[in-house]
Tab-separated table of C-alpha atoms in Angstrom:
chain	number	residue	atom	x	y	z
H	20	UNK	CA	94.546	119.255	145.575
H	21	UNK	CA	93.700	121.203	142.082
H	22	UNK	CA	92.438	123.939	144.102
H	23	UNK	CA	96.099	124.832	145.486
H	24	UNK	CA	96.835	125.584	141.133
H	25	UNK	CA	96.641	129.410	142.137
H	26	UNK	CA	98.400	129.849	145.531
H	27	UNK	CA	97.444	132.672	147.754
H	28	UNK	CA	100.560	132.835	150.058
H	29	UNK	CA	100.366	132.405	153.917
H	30	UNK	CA	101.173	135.926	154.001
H	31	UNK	CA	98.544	137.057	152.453
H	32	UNK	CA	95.612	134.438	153.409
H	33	UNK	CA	93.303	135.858	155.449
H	34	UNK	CA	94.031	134.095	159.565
H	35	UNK	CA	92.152	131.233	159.844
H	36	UNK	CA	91.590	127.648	161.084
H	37	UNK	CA	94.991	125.749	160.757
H	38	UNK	CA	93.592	122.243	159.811
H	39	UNK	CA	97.380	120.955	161.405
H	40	UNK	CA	96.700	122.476	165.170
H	41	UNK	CA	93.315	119.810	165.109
H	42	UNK	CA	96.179	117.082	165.258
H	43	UNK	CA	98.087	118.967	168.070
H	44	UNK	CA	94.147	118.457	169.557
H	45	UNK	CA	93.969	114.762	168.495
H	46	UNK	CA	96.788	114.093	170.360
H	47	UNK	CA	95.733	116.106	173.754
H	48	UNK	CA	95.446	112.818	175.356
H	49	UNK	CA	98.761	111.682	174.571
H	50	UNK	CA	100.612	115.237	175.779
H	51	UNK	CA	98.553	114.510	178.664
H	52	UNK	CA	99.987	111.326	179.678
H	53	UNK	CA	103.403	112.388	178.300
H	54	UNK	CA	103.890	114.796	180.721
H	55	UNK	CA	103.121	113.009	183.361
H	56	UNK	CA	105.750	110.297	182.221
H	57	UNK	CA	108.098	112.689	181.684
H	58	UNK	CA	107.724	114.135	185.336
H	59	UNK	CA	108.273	110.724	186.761
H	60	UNK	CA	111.170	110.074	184.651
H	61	UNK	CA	112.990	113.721	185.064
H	62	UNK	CA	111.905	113.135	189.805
H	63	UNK	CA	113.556	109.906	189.004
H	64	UNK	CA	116.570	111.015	187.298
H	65	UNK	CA	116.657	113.784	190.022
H	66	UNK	CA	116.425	111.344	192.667
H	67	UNK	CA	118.891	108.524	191.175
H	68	UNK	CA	121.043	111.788	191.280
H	69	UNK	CA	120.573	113.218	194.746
H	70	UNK	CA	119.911	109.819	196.615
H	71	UNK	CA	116.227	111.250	197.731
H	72	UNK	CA	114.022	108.516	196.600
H	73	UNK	CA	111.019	109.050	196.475
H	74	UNK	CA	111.363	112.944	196.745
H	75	UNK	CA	111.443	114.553	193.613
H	76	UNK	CA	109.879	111.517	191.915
H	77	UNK	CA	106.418	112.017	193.567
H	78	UNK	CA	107.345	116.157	193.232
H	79	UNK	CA	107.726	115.649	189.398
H	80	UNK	CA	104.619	113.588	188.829
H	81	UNK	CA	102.627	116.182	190.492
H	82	UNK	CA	104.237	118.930	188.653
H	83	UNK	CA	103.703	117.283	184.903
H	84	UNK	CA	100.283	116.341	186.007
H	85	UNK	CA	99.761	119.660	186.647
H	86	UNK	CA	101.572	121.135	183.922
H	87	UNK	CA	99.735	118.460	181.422
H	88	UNK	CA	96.386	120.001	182.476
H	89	UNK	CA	98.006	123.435	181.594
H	90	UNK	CA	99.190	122.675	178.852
H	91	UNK	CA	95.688	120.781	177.464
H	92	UNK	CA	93.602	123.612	178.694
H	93	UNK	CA	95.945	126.320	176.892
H	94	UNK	CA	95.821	124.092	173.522
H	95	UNK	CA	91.683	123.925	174.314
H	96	UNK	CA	91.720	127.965	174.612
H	97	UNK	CA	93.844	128.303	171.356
H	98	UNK	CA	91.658	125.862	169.378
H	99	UNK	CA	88.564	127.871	170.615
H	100	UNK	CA	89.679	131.277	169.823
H	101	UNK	CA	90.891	130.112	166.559
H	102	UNK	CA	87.669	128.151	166.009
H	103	UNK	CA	85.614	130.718	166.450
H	104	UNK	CA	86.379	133.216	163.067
H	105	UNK	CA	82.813	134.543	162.884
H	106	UNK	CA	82.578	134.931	166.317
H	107	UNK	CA	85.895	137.118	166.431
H	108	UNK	CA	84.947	139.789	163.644
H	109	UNK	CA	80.950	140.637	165.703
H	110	UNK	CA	81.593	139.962	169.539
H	111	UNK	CA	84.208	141.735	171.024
H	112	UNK	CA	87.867	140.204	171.497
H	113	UNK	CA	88.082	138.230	175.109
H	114	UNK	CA	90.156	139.791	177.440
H	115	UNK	CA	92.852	136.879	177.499
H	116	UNK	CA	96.957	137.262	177.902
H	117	UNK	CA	96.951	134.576	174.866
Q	7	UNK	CA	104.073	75.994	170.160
Q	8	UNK	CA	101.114	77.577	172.693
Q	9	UNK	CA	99.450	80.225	171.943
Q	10	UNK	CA	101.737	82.411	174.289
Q	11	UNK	CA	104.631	81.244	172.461
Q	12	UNK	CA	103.205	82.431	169.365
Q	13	UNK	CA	102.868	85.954	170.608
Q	14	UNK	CA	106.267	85.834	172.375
Q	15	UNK	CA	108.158	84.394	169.239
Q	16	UNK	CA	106.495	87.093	167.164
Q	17	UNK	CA	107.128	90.342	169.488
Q	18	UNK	CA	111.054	89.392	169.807
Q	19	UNK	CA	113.301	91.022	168.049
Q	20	UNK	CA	116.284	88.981	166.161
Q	21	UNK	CA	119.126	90.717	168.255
Q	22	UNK	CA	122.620	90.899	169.636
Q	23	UNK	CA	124.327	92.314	172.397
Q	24	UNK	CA	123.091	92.213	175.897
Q	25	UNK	CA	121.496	95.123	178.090
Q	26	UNK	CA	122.351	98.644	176.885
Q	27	UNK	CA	124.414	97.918	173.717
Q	28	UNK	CA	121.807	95.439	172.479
Q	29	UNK	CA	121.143	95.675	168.427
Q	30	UNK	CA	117.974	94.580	167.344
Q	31	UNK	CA	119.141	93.080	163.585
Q	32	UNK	CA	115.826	93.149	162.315
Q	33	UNK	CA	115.056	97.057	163.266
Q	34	UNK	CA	117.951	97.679	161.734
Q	35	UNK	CA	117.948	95.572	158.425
Q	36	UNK	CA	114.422	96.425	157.427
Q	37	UNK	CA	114.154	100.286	158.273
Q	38	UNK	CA	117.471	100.571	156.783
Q	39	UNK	CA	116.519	98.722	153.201
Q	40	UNK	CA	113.351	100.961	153.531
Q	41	UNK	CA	114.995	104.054	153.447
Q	42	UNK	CA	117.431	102.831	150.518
Q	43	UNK	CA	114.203	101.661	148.884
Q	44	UNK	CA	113.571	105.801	148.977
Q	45	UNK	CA	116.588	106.952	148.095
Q	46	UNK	CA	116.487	104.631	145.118
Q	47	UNK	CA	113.098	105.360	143.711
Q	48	UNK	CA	113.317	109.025	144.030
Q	49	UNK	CA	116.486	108.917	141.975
Q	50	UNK	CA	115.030	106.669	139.407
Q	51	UNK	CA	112.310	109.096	139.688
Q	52	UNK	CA	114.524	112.483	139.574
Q	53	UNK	CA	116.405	111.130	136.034
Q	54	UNK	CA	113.057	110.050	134.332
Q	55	UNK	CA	110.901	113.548	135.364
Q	56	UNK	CA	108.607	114.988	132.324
Q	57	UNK	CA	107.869	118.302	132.207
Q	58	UNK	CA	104.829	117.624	129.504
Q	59	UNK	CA	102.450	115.272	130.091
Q	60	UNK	CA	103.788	113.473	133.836
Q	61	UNK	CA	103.464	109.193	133.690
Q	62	UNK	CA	100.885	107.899	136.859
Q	63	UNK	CA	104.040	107.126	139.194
Q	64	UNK	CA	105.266	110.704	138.852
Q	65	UNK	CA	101.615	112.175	139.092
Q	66	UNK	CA	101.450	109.929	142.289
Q	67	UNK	CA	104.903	111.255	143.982
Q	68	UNK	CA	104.103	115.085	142.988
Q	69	UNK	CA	100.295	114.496	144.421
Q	70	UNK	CA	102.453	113.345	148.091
Q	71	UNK	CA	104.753	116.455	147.451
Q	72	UNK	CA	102.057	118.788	147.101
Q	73	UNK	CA	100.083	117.282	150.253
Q	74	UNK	CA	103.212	117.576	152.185
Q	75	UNK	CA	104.009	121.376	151.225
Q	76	UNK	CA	100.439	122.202	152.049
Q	77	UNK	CA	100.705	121.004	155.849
Q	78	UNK	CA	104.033	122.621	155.535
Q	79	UNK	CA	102.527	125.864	154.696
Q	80	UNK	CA	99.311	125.237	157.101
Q	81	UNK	CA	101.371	124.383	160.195
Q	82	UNK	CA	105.021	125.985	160.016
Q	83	UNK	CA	105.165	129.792	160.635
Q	84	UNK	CA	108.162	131.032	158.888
Q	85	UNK	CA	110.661	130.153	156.233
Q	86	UNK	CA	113.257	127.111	156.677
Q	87	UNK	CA	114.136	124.763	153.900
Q	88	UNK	CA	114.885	121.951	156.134
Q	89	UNK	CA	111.507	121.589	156.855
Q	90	UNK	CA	109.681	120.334	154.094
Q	91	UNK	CA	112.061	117.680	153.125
Q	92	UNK	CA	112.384	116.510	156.779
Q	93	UNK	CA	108.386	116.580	156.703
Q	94	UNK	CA	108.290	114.292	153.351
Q	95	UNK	CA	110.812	111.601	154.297
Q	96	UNK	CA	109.370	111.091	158.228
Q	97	UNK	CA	105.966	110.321	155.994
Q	98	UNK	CA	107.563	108.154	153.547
Q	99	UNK	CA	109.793	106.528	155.698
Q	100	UNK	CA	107.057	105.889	158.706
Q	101	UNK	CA	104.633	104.865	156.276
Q	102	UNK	CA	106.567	102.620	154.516
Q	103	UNK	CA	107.691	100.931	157.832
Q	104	UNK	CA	104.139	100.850	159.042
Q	105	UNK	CA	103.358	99.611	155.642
Q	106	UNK	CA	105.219	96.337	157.231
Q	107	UNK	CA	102.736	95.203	159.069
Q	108	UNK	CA	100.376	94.642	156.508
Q	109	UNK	CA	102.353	91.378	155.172
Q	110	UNK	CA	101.101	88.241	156.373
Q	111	UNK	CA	102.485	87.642	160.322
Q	112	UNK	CA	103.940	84.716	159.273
Q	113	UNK	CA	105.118	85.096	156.030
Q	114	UNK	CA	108.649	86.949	156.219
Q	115	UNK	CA	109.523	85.093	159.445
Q	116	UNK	CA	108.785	81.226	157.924
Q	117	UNK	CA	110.702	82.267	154.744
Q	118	UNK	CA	113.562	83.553	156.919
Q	119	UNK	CA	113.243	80.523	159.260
Q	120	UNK	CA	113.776	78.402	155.552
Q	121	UNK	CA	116.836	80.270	155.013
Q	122	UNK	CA	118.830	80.355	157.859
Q	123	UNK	CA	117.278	76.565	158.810
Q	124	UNK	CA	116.765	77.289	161.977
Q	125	UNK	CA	113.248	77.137	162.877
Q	126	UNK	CA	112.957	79.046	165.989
Q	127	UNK	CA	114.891	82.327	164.168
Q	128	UNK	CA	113.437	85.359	165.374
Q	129	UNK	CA	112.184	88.044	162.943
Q	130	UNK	CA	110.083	91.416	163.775
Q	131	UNK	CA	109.490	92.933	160.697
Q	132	UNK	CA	107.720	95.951	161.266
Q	133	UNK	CA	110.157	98.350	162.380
Q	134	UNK	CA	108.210	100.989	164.292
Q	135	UNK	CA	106.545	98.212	166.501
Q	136	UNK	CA	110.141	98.035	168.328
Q	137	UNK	CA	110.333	101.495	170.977
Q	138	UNK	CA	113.764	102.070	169.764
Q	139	UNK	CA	113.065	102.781	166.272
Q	140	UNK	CA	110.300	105.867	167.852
Q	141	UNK	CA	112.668	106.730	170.000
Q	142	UNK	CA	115.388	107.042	167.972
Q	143	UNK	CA	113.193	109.297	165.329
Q	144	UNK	CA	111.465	111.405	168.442
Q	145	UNK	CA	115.185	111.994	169.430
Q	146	UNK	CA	116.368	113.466	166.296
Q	147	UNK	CA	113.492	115.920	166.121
Q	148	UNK	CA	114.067	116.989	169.974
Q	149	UNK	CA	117.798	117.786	168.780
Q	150	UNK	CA	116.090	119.709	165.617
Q	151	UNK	CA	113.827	121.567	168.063
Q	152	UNK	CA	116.283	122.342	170.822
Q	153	UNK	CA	118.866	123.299	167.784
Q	154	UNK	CA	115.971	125.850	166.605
Q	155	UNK	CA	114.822	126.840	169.755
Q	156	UNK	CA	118.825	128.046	170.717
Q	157	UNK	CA	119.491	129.694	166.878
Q	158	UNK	CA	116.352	131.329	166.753
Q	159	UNK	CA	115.353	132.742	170.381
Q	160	UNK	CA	119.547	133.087	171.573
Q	161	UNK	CA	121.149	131.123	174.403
Q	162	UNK	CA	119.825	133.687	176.368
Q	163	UNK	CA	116.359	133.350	175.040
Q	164	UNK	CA	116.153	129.566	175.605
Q	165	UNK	CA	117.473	130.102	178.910
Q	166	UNK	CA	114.717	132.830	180.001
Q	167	UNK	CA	112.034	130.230	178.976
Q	168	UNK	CA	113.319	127.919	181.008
Q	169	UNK	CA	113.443	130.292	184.223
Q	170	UNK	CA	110.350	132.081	183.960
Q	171	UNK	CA	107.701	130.365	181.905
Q	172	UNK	CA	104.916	129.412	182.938
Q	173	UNK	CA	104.492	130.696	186.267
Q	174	UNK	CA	106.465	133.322	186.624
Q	175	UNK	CA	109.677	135.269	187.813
Q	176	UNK	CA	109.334	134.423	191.558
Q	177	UNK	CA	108.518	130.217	191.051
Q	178	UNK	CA	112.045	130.096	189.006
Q	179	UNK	CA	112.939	126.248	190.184
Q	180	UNK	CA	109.398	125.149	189.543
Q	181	UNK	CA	109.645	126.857	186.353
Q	182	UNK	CA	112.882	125.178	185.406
Q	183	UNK	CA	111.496	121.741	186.092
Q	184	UNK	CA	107.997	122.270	184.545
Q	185	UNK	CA	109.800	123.371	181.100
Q	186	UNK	CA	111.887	120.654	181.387
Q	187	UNK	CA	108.988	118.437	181.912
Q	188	UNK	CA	107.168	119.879	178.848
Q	189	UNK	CA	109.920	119.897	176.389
Q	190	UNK	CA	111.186	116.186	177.686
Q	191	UNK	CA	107.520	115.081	177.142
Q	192	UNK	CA	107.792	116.196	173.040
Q	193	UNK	CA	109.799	113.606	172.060
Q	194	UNK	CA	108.083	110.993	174.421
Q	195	UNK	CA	104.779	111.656	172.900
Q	196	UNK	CA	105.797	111.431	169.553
Q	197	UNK	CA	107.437	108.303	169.771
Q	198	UNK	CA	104.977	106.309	172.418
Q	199	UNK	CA	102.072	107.321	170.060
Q	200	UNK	CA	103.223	105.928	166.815
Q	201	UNK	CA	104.892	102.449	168.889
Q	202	UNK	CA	101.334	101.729	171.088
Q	203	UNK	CA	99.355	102.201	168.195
Q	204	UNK	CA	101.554	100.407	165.576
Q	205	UNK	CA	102.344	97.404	168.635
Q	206	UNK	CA	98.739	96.980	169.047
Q	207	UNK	CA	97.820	96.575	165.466
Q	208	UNK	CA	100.462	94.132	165.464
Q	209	UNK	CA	98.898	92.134	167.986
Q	210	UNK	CA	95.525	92.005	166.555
Q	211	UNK	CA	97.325	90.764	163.848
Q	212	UNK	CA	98.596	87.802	165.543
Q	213	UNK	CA	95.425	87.537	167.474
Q	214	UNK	CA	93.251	86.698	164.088
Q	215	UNK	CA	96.076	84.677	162.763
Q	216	UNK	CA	95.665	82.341	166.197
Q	217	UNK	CA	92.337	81.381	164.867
Q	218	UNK	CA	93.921	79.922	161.530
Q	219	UNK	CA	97.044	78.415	164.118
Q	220	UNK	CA	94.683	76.895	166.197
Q	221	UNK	CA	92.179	75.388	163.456
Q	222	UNK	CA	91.492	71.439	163.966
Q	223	UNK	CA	90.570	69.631	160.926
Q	224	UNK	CA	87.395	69.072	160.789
Q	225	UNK	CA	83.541	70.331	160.104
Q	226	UNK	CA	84.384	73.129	162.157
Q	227	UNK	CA	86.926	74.535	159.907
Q	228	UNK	CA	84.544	75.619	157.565
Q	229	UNK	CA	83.224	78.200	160.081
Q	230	UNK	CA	86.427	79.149	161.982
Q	231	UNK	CA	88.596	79.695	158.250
Q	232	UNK	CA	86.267	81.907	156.647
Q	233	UNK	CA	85.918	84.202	159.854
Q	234	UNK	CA	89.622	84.643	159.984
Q	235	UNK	CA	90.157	85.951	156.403
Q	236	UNK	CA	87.299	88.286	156.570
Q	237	UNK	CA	88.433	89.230	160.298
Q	238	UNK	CA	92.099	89.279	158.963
Q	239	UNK	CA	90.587	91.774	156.122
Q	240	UNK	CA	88.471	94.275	157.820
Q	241	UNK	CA	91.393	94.374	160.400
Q	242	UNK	CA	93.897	94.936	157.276
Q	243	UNK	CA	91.966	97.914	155.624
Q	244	UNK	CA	91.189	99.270	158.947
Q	245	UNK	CA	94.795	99.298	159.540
Q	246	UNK	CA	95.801	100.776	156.129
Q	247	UNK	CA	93.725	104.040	157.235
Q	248	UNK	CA	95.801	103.648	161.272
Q	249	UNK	CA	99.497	103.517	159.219
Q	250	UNK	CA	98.800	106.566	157.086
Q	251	UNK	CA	97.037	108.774	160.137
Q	252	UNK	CA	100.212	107.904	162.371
Q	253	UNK	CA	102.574	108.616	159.945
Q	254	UNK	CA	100.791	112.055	159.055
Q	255	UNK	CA	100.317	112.344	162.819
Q	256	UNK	CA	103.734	111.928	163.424
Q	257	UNK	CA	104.775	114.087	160.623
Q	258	UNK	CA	102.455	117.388	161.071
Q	259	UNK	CA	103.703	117.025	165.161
Q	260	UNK	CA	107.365	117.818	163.977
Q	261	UNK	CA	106.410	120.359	162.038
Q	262	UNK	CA	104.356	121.961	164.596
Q	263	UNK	CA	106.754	121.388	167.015
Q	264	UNK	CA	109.965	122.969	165.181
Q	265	UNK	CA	107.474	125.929	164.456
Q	266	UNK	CA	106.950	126.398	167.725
Q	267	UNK	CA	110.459	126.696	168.132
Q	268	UNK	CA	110.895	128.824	165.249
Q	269	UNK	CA	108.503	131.695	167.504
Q	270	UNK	CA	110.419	134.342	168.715
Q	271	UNK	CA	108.425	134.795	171.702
């Protein structure tokens, strides 16, 4: 804690390894799961709303099982790019959209 | 009482109201005095503040203050004065109602059992081991973020993401569904996370204290007591360290979160 007695600003700080995006990662597992729950529960609500039981219910868990995965492996990218500071300033940059 | 009885009584809430406008008392009692218990010492606190030489209790606060503003700093992007503060009391408050669980199983519910008389009374005492205290915090930050994610990216903005992220400009329904999907599944995360692990602890809890319930007397009491206190204690200081990670957890998520929806793009 003493060391924060002469703040360098975030501004200013070189970019590096935000210790708070290893907690996004700690809790991969649990966005994971969470979209998938919140597929079932938006095909159900979509269902309960349309009368097409078990349409949009099966639909939506498919689609936040998929989008889970997305969203784990994008988090898994960011981590990695960010991870890897010495890496970044001697290889060249990957050619990634991110 | 069975040992299924035990867990039962223990895991109900002390409630009123049937189906949807059911009030669980307890919940509301305990998280409520906790966050007056807050208000009050950081009052105390704000009158009595030294500029000099700090006392151990103000050392203590300011040590939390400074922790908090540096997870602020790591994990938020831009500038909003809300945040901070909102970051502070969701540790505080989560902590201290985590903290709950650490008295005794039995202890709050017998005394309240003495004072009402009636000796089937239900009492839950640790607030975030009933869903609708998570909830209800995981829905207040999902209005914060979809608040931010309207003021700072425009109607129009918020919209767009909604229509053509993440697959595109020609799977527009998917895309509208998927987003909906992800941002439903913020809140739902949050708050499942911090209940399953806090619900479980609980139940350990009750598990060790089952040994002690269950305890005949007799020769074999001299084996089965010990093990429960030093069960009861490794459980306890293992839990100390699960209260503190979830409230961070659950703190450094909405901050992350609301900077996420601080990003322009």
């Amino acid at each position: 804690m003493k060391e924060e007695s002469t703040p360098v600003s975030a501004e200013t700080a070189p970019r590096k390894h935000k210790p708070a995006l290893n907690f996004l990662l700690l809790s991969a597992g649990s966005i994971f799961t969470s979209m998938i729950i919140a597929g079932f529960l938006v095909g159900y609500v979509i269902d309960l709303l349309l009368e097409t039981t078990p349409l949009f219910l099966l639909s939506c868990g498919v689609l936040g099982f998929v989008g889970g995965m997305m969203k784990v492996h994008k988090l898994l990218e960011k981590m990695s790019l960010l991870d890897t500071g010495k890496a970044q300033k001697t290889e060249p940059k990957p050619a990634r959209d991110e | 009482m069975g040992t299924v009885e035990y867990i039962q009584h223990h895991l109900t809430n002390n409630h009123i109201g049937e189906g949807f406008w059911t009030f669980n008392l307890d919940t509301i009692v305990v998280s409520f005095l906790l966050g007056a218990l807050i208000v009050l010492v950081a009052a105390r606190l704000g009158k009595q503040l030294e500029s000099g030489t700090p006392g151990g209790f103000q050392n203590f606060v300011e040590s939390i203050l400074d922790f908090v503003s540096t997870n602020v700093r790591d994990a938020f992007p831009g500038h909003n004065p809300l945040i901070a503060p909102l970051a502070l009391t969701i540790f505080v408050w989560v902590w201290l109602m985590n903290f709950m669980d650490l008295i005794p199983v039995d202890l709050l519910p017998y005394l309240f059992q003495l004072v009402t008389g009636d000796s089937h009374a239900y009492l839950k005492v640790v607030p975030t081991t009933d869903l609708n205290t998570t909830l209800a915090m995981a829905a207040v930050v999902f209005g914060l973020i979809l608040y931010y994610n309207i003021k700072c990216k425009g109607l129009l903005g918020f919209i767009k993401m909604f229509l053509f992220h993440p697959f595109g400009k020609f799977f527009v329904p998917v895309n509208v569904v998927m987003t909906f999907i992800e941002e439903v599944s913020k809140p739902l995360s949050l708050a499942l996370r911090l209940f399953g692990n806090m619900f479980a602890g609980e139940l350990v809890f009750l598990l060790i204290a089952l040994i002690g319930g269950t305890l005949a007397v007799g020769a074999a009491a001299l084996f089965w007591a010990p093990l429960q206190a030093i069960l009861d204690l490794a459980w306890l200081i293992f839990h100390l360290l699960v209260i503190t990670l979830q409230a961070f957890i659950f703190m450094v998520l909405t901050i992350v979160y609301l900077g996420m929806a601080h990003e322009e793009h």
